[in-house]
Amino acid sequence: MLRVLALEIMDGVYDVTGFPSETALLHRFQVSRSFLREVIRGLTAKGFLSVKTRVGATVRRAEHWSHFDRDVLRWRLGAGGDPVFGEDLRAMCLGLECEAARRAAKRRSVDDLETLQQCLNDLAAEPSDAGARALQRAFRLTICAASDRPVMRSLSGLIEAQLLYDARCGHGSAAARAKAMRRAFAAIRDGDEAAAAAAMRDVIG
């Protein structure tokens, strides 16, 4: 129910004053009042709705939505391959992860390097497409963690969404990405900040 209503809001089914009443939603979904109110709280927490006494729930504009929320990212992916959404994902990853790679080249630990090397070793075993995406995600998240910046550590949902979007749209070569990952690892290992950031651009694709 949460997903259905969120997708309807994202698709513009409701304007800012046209969200259904509690009575209408209870009739449509045949759920308990307490369950419905939990769903409304979820939509409010994700920025889709504003709830006020005597006014009820109203739809908020897109700039208020929690676009980095894992559920919101997944729902948008499920809604189809919107090219603007894909461009936004890539731009956000580039801006954050290239900086993370640069910082990781200065701050990486022995454990970080071992984890990155293991990702590369596992990738060389030619896993399935889903396995390769999981390894790319782990590699990129390790670099984010190695940057030692708290905000970088919270990019899991964003990275996963960008990888899934690219896979669905046929963007990027797995071989080219693997090669870029090896370059990024070497630059981070050697403390070369500029090379690490440059290689990360190619890892993201």
PDB file of C-alpha atoms in Angstrom:
ATOM      1  CA  MET A   1       0.000   0.000   0.000  1.00  0.00           C
ATOM      2  CA  LEU A   2       2.842   2.356   0.855  1.00  0.00           C
ATOM      3  CA  ARG A   3       4.503   1.632  -2.490  1.00  0.00           C
ATOM      4  CA  VAL A   4       1.249   1.956  -4.474  1.00  0.00           C
ATOM      5  CA  LEU A   5       0.417   5.356  -3.015  1.00  0.00           C
ATOM      6  CA  ALA A   6       4.010   6.589  -3.344  1.00  0.00           C
ATOM      7  CA  LEU A   7       4.092   5.606  -7.029  1.00  0.00           C
ATOM      8  CA  GLU A   8       0.749   7.330  -7.622  1.00  0.00           C
ATOM      9  CA  ILE A   9       2.106  10.503  -6.035  1.00  0.00           C
ATOM     10  CA  MET A  10       5.286  10.280  -8.148  1.00  0.00           C
ATOM     11  CA  ASP A  11       3.165   9.731 -11.275  1.00  0.00           C
ATOM     12  CA  GLY A  12       1.162  12.902 -10.546  1.00  0.00           C
ATOM     13  CA  VAL A  13      -2.123  11.130  -9.883  1.00  0.00           C
ATOM     14  CA  TYR A  14      -2.878  13.587  -7.056  1.00  0.00           C
ATOM     15  CA  ASP A  15      -2.316  17.317  -6.992  1.00  0.00           C
ATOM     16  CA  VAL A  16      -1.374  19.185  -3.824  1.00  0.00           C
ATOM     17  CA  THR A  17      -4.980  19.246  -2.603  1.00  0.00           C
ATOM     18  CA  GLY A  18      -6.326  16.037  -4.097  1.00  0.00           C
ATOM     19  CA  PHE A  19      -5.050  13.235  -1.865  1.00  0.00           C
ATOM     20  CA  PRO A  20      -7.865  10.802  -0.950  1.00  0.00           C
ATOM     21  CA  SER A  21      -9.552  11.027   2.423  1.00  0.00           C
ATOM     22  CA  GLU A  22      -9.013   8.431   5.122  1.00  0.00           C
ATOM     23  CA  THR A  23     -12.502   7.035   4.438  1.00  0.00           C
ATOM     24  CA  ALA A  24     -11.778   6.667   0.710  1.00  0.00           C
ATOM     25  CA  LEU A  25      -8.470   4.915   1.366  1.00  0.00           C
ATOM     26  CA  LEU A  26     -10.028   2.528   3.887  1.00  0.00           C
ATOM     27  CA  HIS A  27     -12.690   1.599   1.352  1.00  0.00           C
ATOM     28  CA  ARG A  28     -10.179   1.149  -1.464  1.00  0.00           C
ATOM     29  CA  PHE A  29      -7.561  -0.946   0.333  1.00  0.00           C
ATOM     30  CA  GLN A  30      -9.740  -2.707   2.919  1.00  0.00           C
ATOM     31  CA  VAL A  31      -7.213  -2.296   5.720  1.00  0.00           C
ATOM     32  CA  SER A  32      -7.541  -1.329   9.363  1.00  0.00           C
ATOM     33  CA  ARG A  33      -7.481   2.310  10.405  1.00  0.00           C
ATOM     34  CA  SER A  34      -4.302   1.758  12.434  1.00  0.00           C
ATOM     35  CA  PHE A  35      -2.548   0.187   9.422  1.00  0.00           C
ATOM     36  CA  LEU A  36      -3.625   3.068   7.189  1.00  0.00           C
ATOM     37  CA  ARG A  37      -2.299   5.616   9.651  1.00  0.00           C
ATOM     38  CA  GLU A  38       1.048   3.773   9.733  1.00  0.00           C
ATOM     39  CA  VAL A  39       1.184   4.033   5.928  1.00  0.00           C
ATOM     40  CA  ILE A  40       0.370   7.751   6.081  1.00  0.00           C
ATOM     41  CA  ARG A  41       3.177   8.204   8.627  1.00  0.00           C
ATOM     42  CA  GLY A  42       5.537   6.386   6.260  1.00  0.00           C
ATOM     43  CA  LEU A  43       4.579   8.619   3.329  1.00  0.00           C
ATOM     44  CA  THR A  44       4.987  11.672   5.539  1.00  0.00           C
ATOM     45  CA  ALA A  45       8.428  10.550   6.736  1.00  0.00           C
ATOM     46  CA  LYS A  46       9.528  10.107   3.103  1.00  0.00           C
ATOM     47  CA  GLY A  47       8.389  13.629   2.251  1.00  0.00           C
ATOM     48  CA  PHE A  48       5.399  12.727   0.072  1.00  0.00           C
ATOM     49  CA  LEU A  49       2.696  14.045   2.365  1.00  0.00           C
ATOM     50  CA  SER A  50       2.074  16.812   4.858  1.00  0.00           C
ATOM     51  CA  VAL A  51      -0.497  16.086   7.563  1.00  0.00           C
ATOM     52  CA  LYS A  52      -2.197  18.882   9.482  1.00  0.00           C
ATOM     53  CA  THR A  53      -5.015  18.894  12.008  1.00  0.00           C
ATOM     54  CA  ARG A  54      -8.416  19.644  10.421  1.00  0.00           C
ATOM     55  CA  VAL A  55      -6.823  19.653   6.982  1.00  0.00           C
ATOM     56  CA  GLY A  56      -5.699  16.048   6.703  1.00  0.00           C
ATOM     57  CA  ALA A  57      -3.049  14.771   4.316  1.00  0.00           C
ATOM     58  CA  THR A  58      -1.914  16.838   1.347  1.00  0.00           C
ATOM     59  CA  VAL A  59       0.626  15.940  -1.329  1.00  0.00           C
ATOM     60  CA  ARG A  60       3.993  17.715  -1.223  1.00  0.00           C
ATOM     61  CA  ARG A  61       5.906  18.776  -4.313  1.00  0.00           C
ATOM     62  CA  ALA A  62       8.795  16.697  -5.641  1.00  0.00           C
ATOM     63  CA  GLU A  63      11.488  18.926  -4.139  1.00  0.00           C
ATOM     64  CA  HIS A  64      10.365  17.760  -0.670  1.00  0.00           C
ATOM     65  CA  TRP A  65      10.582  14.018  -1.379  1.00  0.00           C
ATOM     66  CA  SER A  66      13.381  11.992   0.251  1.00  0.00           C
ATOM     67  CA  HIS A  67      15.135  11.154  -3.008  1.00  0.00           C
ATOM     68  CA  PHE A  68      18.041   9.362  -1.281  1.00  0.00           C
ATOM     69  CA  ASP A  69      15.705   7.075   0.670  1.00  0.00           C
ATOM     70  CA  ARG A  70      16.330   3.429  -0.301  1.00  0.00           C
ATOM     71  CA  ASP A  71      12.610   2.725  -0.827  1.00  0.00           C
ATOM     72  CA  VAL A  72      12.110   5.844  -2.944  1.00  0.00           C
ATOM     73  CA  LEU A  73      15.085   4.957  -5.130  1.00  0.00           C
ATOM     74  CA  ARG A  74      13.797   1.399  -5.580  1.00  0.00           C
ATOM     75  CA  TRP A  75      10.272   2.580  -6.412  1.00  0.00           C
ATOM     76  CA  ARG A  76      11.546   5.011  -9.001  1.00  0.00           C
ATOM     77  CA  LEU A  77      13.613   2.261 -10.588  1.00  0.00           C
ATOM     78  CA  GLY A  78      10.575   0.008 -10.680  1.00  0.00           C
ATOM     79  CA  ALA A  79       8.563   2.699 -12.408  1.00  0.00           C
ATOM     80  CA  GLY A  80      10.778   2.481 -15.527  1.00  0.00           C
ATOM     81  CA  GLY A  81      13.947   3.820 -17.113  1.00  0.00           C
ATOM     82  CA  ASP A  82      13.452   7.572 -16.845  1.00  0.00           C
ATOM     83  CA  PRO A  83      16.599   9.021 -18.500  1.00  0.00           C
ATOM     84  CA  VAL A  84      16.541  12.150 -16.313  1.00  0.00           C
ATOM     85  CA  PHE A  85      16.481   9.949 -13.218  1.00  0.00           C
ATOM     86  CA  GLY A  86      19.442   7.987 -14.604  1.00  0.00           C
ATOM     87  CA  GLU A  87      21.389  11.184 -15.273  1.00  0.00           C
ATOM     88  CA  ASP A  88      20.661  12.420 -11.753  1.00  0.00           C
ATOM     89  CA  LEU A  89      21.847   9.144 -10.205  1.00  0.00           C
ATOM     90  CA  ARG A  90      25.092   9.254 -12.174  1.00  0.00           C
ATOM     91  CA  ALA A  91      25.728  12.919 -11.357  1.00  0.00           C
ATOM     92  CA  MET A  92      25.218  12.337  -7.630  1.00  0.00           C
ATOM     93  CA  CYS A  93      27.483   9.289  -7.614  1.00  0.00           C
ATOM     94  CA  LEU A  94      30.185  11.127  -9.555  1.00  0.00           C
ATOM     95  CA  GLY A  95      30.134  14.115  -7.250  1.00  0.00           C
ATOM     96  CA  LEU A  96      30.305  12.104  -4.054  1.00  0.00           C
ATOM     97  CA  GLU A  97      32.309   9.013  -4.976  1.00  0.00           C
ATOM     98  CA  CYS A  98      35.116  10.738  -6.868  1.00  0.00           C
ATOM     99  CA  GLU A  99      35.717  12.838  -3.770  1.00  0.00           C
ATOM    100  CA  ALA A 100      35.510   9.689  -1.629  1.00  0.00           C
ATOM    101  CA  ALA A 101      38.169   8.017  -3.799  1.00  0.00           C
ATOM    102  CA  ARG A 102      40.419  11.038  -3.512  1.00  0.00           C
ATOM    103  CA  ARG A 103      40.128  11.004   0.280  1.00  0.00           C
ATOM    104  CA  ALA A 104      40.517   7.224   0.417  1.00  0.00           C
ATOM    105  CA  ALA A 105      43.897   7.550  -1.294  1.00  0.00           C
ATOM    106  CA  LYS A 106      45.031   9.534   1.755  1.00  0.00           C
ATOM    107  CA  ARG A 107      43.211   7.692   4.538  1.00  0.00           C
ATOM    108  CA  ARG A 108      42.899   4.033   3.481  1.00  0.00           C
ATOM    109  CA  SER A 109      43.888   1.349   5.936  1.00  0.00           C
ATOM    110  CA  VAL A 110      45.446  -2.062   5.369  1.00  0.00           C
ATOM    111  CA  ASP A 111      42.007  -3.614   5.980  1.00  0.00           C
ATOM    112  CA  ASP A 112      40.443  -1.326   3.334  1.00  0.00           C
ATOM    113  CA  LEU A 113      43.060  -2.391   0.776  1.00  0.00           C
ATOM    114  CA  GLU A 114      42.554  -6.064   1.599  1.00  0.00           C
ATOM    115  CA  THR A 115      38.786  -5.718   1.125  1.00  0.00           C
ATOM    116  CA  LEU A 116      39.217  -3.921  -2.195  1.00  0.00           C
ATOM    117  CA  GLN A 117      41.695  -6.539  -3.393  1.00  0.00           C
ATOM    118  CA  GLN A 118      39.293  -9.332  -2.424  1.00  0.00           C
ATOM    119  CA  CYS A 119      36.503  -7.669  -4.446  1.00  0.00           C
ATOM    120  CA  LEU A 120      38.802  -7.621  -7.475  1.00  0.00           C
ATOM    121  CA  ASN A 121      39.818 -11.247  -6.938  1.00  0.00           C
ATOM    122  CA  ASP A 122      36.175 -12.340  -6.695  1.00  0.00           C
ATOM    123  CA  LEU A 123      35.233 -10.284  -9.743  1.00  0.00           C
ATOM    124  CA  ALA A 124      37.912 -12.058 -11.767  1.00  0.00           C
ATOM    125  CA  ALA A 125      36.071 -15.330 -11.117  1.00  0.00           C
ATOM    126  CA  GLU A 126      33.402 -14.106 -13.579  1.00  0.00           C
ATOM    127  CA  PRO A 127      30.296 -14.312 -11.413  1.00  0.00           C
ATOM    128  CA  SER A 128      26.772 -13.746 -12.653  1.00  0.00           C
ATOM    129  CA  ASP A 129      25.612 -10.237 -13.568  1.00  0.00           C
ATOM    130  CA  ALA A 130      23.929  -9.940 -10.182  1.00  0.00           C
ATOM    131  CA  GLY A 131      27.109 -11.155  -8.480  1.00  0.00           C
ATOM    132  CA  ALA A 132      29.214  -8.646 -10.394  1.00  0.00           C
ATOM    133  CA  ARG A 133      26.885  -5.817  -9.360  1.00  0.00           C
ATOM    134  CA  ALA A 134      27.141  -6.915  -5.725  1.00  0.00           C
ATOM    135  CA  LEU A 135      30.944  -6.888  -5.932  1.00  0.00           C
ATOM    136  CA  GLN A 136      30.990  -3.486  -7.648  1.00  0.00           C
ATOM    137  CA  ARG A 137      28.690  -2.170  -4.912  1.00  0.00           C
ATOM    138  CA  ALA A 138      30.937  -3.616  -2.183  1.00  0.00           C
ATOM    139  CA  PHE A 139      34.026  -2.143  -3.861  1.00  0.00           C
ATOM    140  CA  ARG A 140      32.481   1.305  -4.120  1.00  0.00           C
ATOM    141  CA  LEU A 141      31.121   1.252  -0.567  1.00  0.00           C
ATOM    142  CA  THR A 142      34.537   0.221   0.770  1.00  0.00           C
ATOM    143  CA  ILE A 143      36.044   3.262  -0.922  1.00  0.00           C
ATOM    144  CA  CYS A 144      33.312   5.450   0.584  1.00  0.00           C
ATOM    145  CA  ALA A 145      34.050   4.039   4.043  1.00  0.00           C
ATOM    146  CA  ALA A 146      37.810   4.463   3.530  1.00  0.00           C
ATOM    147  CA  SER A 147      37.252   8.183   2.910  1.00  0.00           C
ATOM    148  CA  ASP A 148      36.449   8.459   6.641  1.00  0.00           C
ATOM    149  CA  ARG A 149      33.533  10.821   6.022  1.00  0.00           C
ATOM    150  CA  PRO A 150      30.194   9.846   7.651  1.00  0.00           C
ATOM    151  CA  VAL A 151      28.026  11.060   4.759  1.00  0.00           C
ATOM    152  CA  MET A 152      29.970   8.873   2.321  1.00  0.00           C
ATOM    153  CA  ARG A 153      29.146   5.796   4.377  1.00  0.00           C
ATOM    154  CA  SER A 154      25.408   6.251   3.758  1.00  0.00           C
ATOM    155  CA  LEU A 155      25.476   5.911  -0.040  1.00  0.00           C
ATOM    156  CA  SER A 156      24.512   2.240  -0.235  1.00  0.00           C
ATOM    157  CA  GLY A 157      21.028   2.833  -1.658  1.00  0.00           C
ATOM    158  CA  LEU A 158      22.247   5.409  -4.166  1.00  0.00           C
ATOM    159  CA  ILE A 159      25.041   3.181  -5.477  1.00  0.00           C
ATOM    160  CA  GLU A 160      22.741   0.174  -5.708  1.00  0.00           C
ATOM    161  CA  ALA A 161      20.151   2.202  -7.629  1.00  0.00           C
ATOM    162  CA  GLN A 162      22.733   3.525 -10.086  1.00  0.00           C
ATOM    163  CA  LEU A 163      24.095   0.031 -10.755  1.00  0.00           C
ATOM    164  CA  LEU A 164      20.599  -1.380 -11.298  1.00  0.00           C
ATOM    165  CA  TYR A 165      19.618   1.489 -13.572  1.00  0.00           C
ATOM    166  CA  ASP A 166      22.712   1.021 -15.725  1.00  0.00           C
ATOM    167  CA  ALA A 167      22.162  -2.747 -15.905  1.00  0.00           C
ATOM    168  CA  ARG A 168      18.546  -2.330 -17.013  1.00  0.00           C
ATOM    169  CA  CYS A 169      19.420   0.263 -19.624  1.00  0.00           C
ATOM    170  CA  GLY A 170      22.510  -1.570 -20.889  1.00  0.00           C
ATOM    171  CA  HIS A 171      24.884   1.233 -19.894  1.00  0.00           C
ATOM    172  CA  GLY A 172      28.555   0.513 -19.314  1.00  0.00           C
ATOM    173  CA  SER A 173      30.772  -2.441 -20.116  1.00  0.00           C
ATOM    174  CA  ALA A 174      31.492  -4.948 -17.335  1.00  0.00           C
ATOM    175  CA  ALA A 175      35.045  -5.392 -18.631  1.00  0.00           C
ATOM    176  CA  ALA A 176      35.658  -1.628 -18.742  1.00  0.00           C
ATOM    177  CA  ARG A 177      34.319  -1.248 -15.217  1.00  0.00           C
ATOM    178  CA  ALA A 178      36.528  -4.064 -13.925  1.00  0.00           C
ATOM    179  CA  LYS A 179      39.569  -2.436 -15.530  1.00  0.00           C
ATOM    180  CA  ALA A 180      38.670   0.919 -13.964  1.00  0.00           C
ATOM    181  CA  MET A 181      38.250  -0.765 -10.579  1.00  0.00           C
ATOM    182  CA  ARG A 182      41.791  -2.131 -10.844  1.00  0.00           C
ATOM    183  CA  ARG A 183      43.077   1.357 -11.679  1.00  0.00           C
ATOM    184  CA  ALA A 184      41.185   2.865  -8.762  1.00  0.00           C
ATOM    185  CA  PHE A 185      42.605   0.240  -6.409  1.00  0.00           C
ATOM    186  CA  ALA A 186      46.171   0.869  -7.578  1.00  0.00           C
ATOM    187  CA  ALA A 187      45.787   4.638  -7.190  1.00  0.00           C
ATOM    188  CA  ILE A 188      44.295   4.331  -3.697  1.00  0.00           C
ATOM    189  CA  ARG A 189      47.009   1.842  -2.686  1.00  0.00           C
ATOM    190  CA  ASP A 190      49.708   4.200  -3.976  1.00  0.00           C
ATOM    191  CA  GLY A 191      48.163   7.311  -2.392  1.00  0.00           C
ATOM    192  CA  ASP A 192      47.591   9.022  -5.757  1.00  0.00           C
ATOM    193  CA  GLU A 193      44.552  11.198  -5.073  1.00  0.00           C
ATOM    194  CA  ALA A 194      44.097  12.616  -8.579  1.00  0.00           C
ATOM    195  CA  ALA A 195      44.400   9.215 -10.247  1.00  0.00           C
ATOM    196  CA  ALA A 196      41.979   7.675  -7.739  1.00  0.00           C
ATOM    197  CA  ALA A 197      39.321  10.299  -8.476  1.00  0.00           C
ATOM    198  CA  ALA A 198      39.849   9.944 -12.233  1.00  0.00           C
ATOM    199  CA  ALA A 199      39.581   6.150 -12.112  1.00  0.00           C
ATOM    200  CA  MET A 200      36.436   6.388 -10.022  1.00  0.00           C
ATOM    201  CA  ARG A 201      34.715   8.292 -12.825  1.00  0.00           C
ATOM    202  CA  ASP A 202      35.222   5.257 -15.047  1.00  0.00           C
ATOM    203  CA  VAL A 203      34.124   2.840 -12.320  1.00  0.00           C
ATOM    204  CA  ILE A 204      30.826   4.711 -12.095  1.00  0.00           C
ATOM    205  CA  GLY A 205      30.574   4.832 -15.878  1.00  0.00           C
TER     206      GLY A 205
END
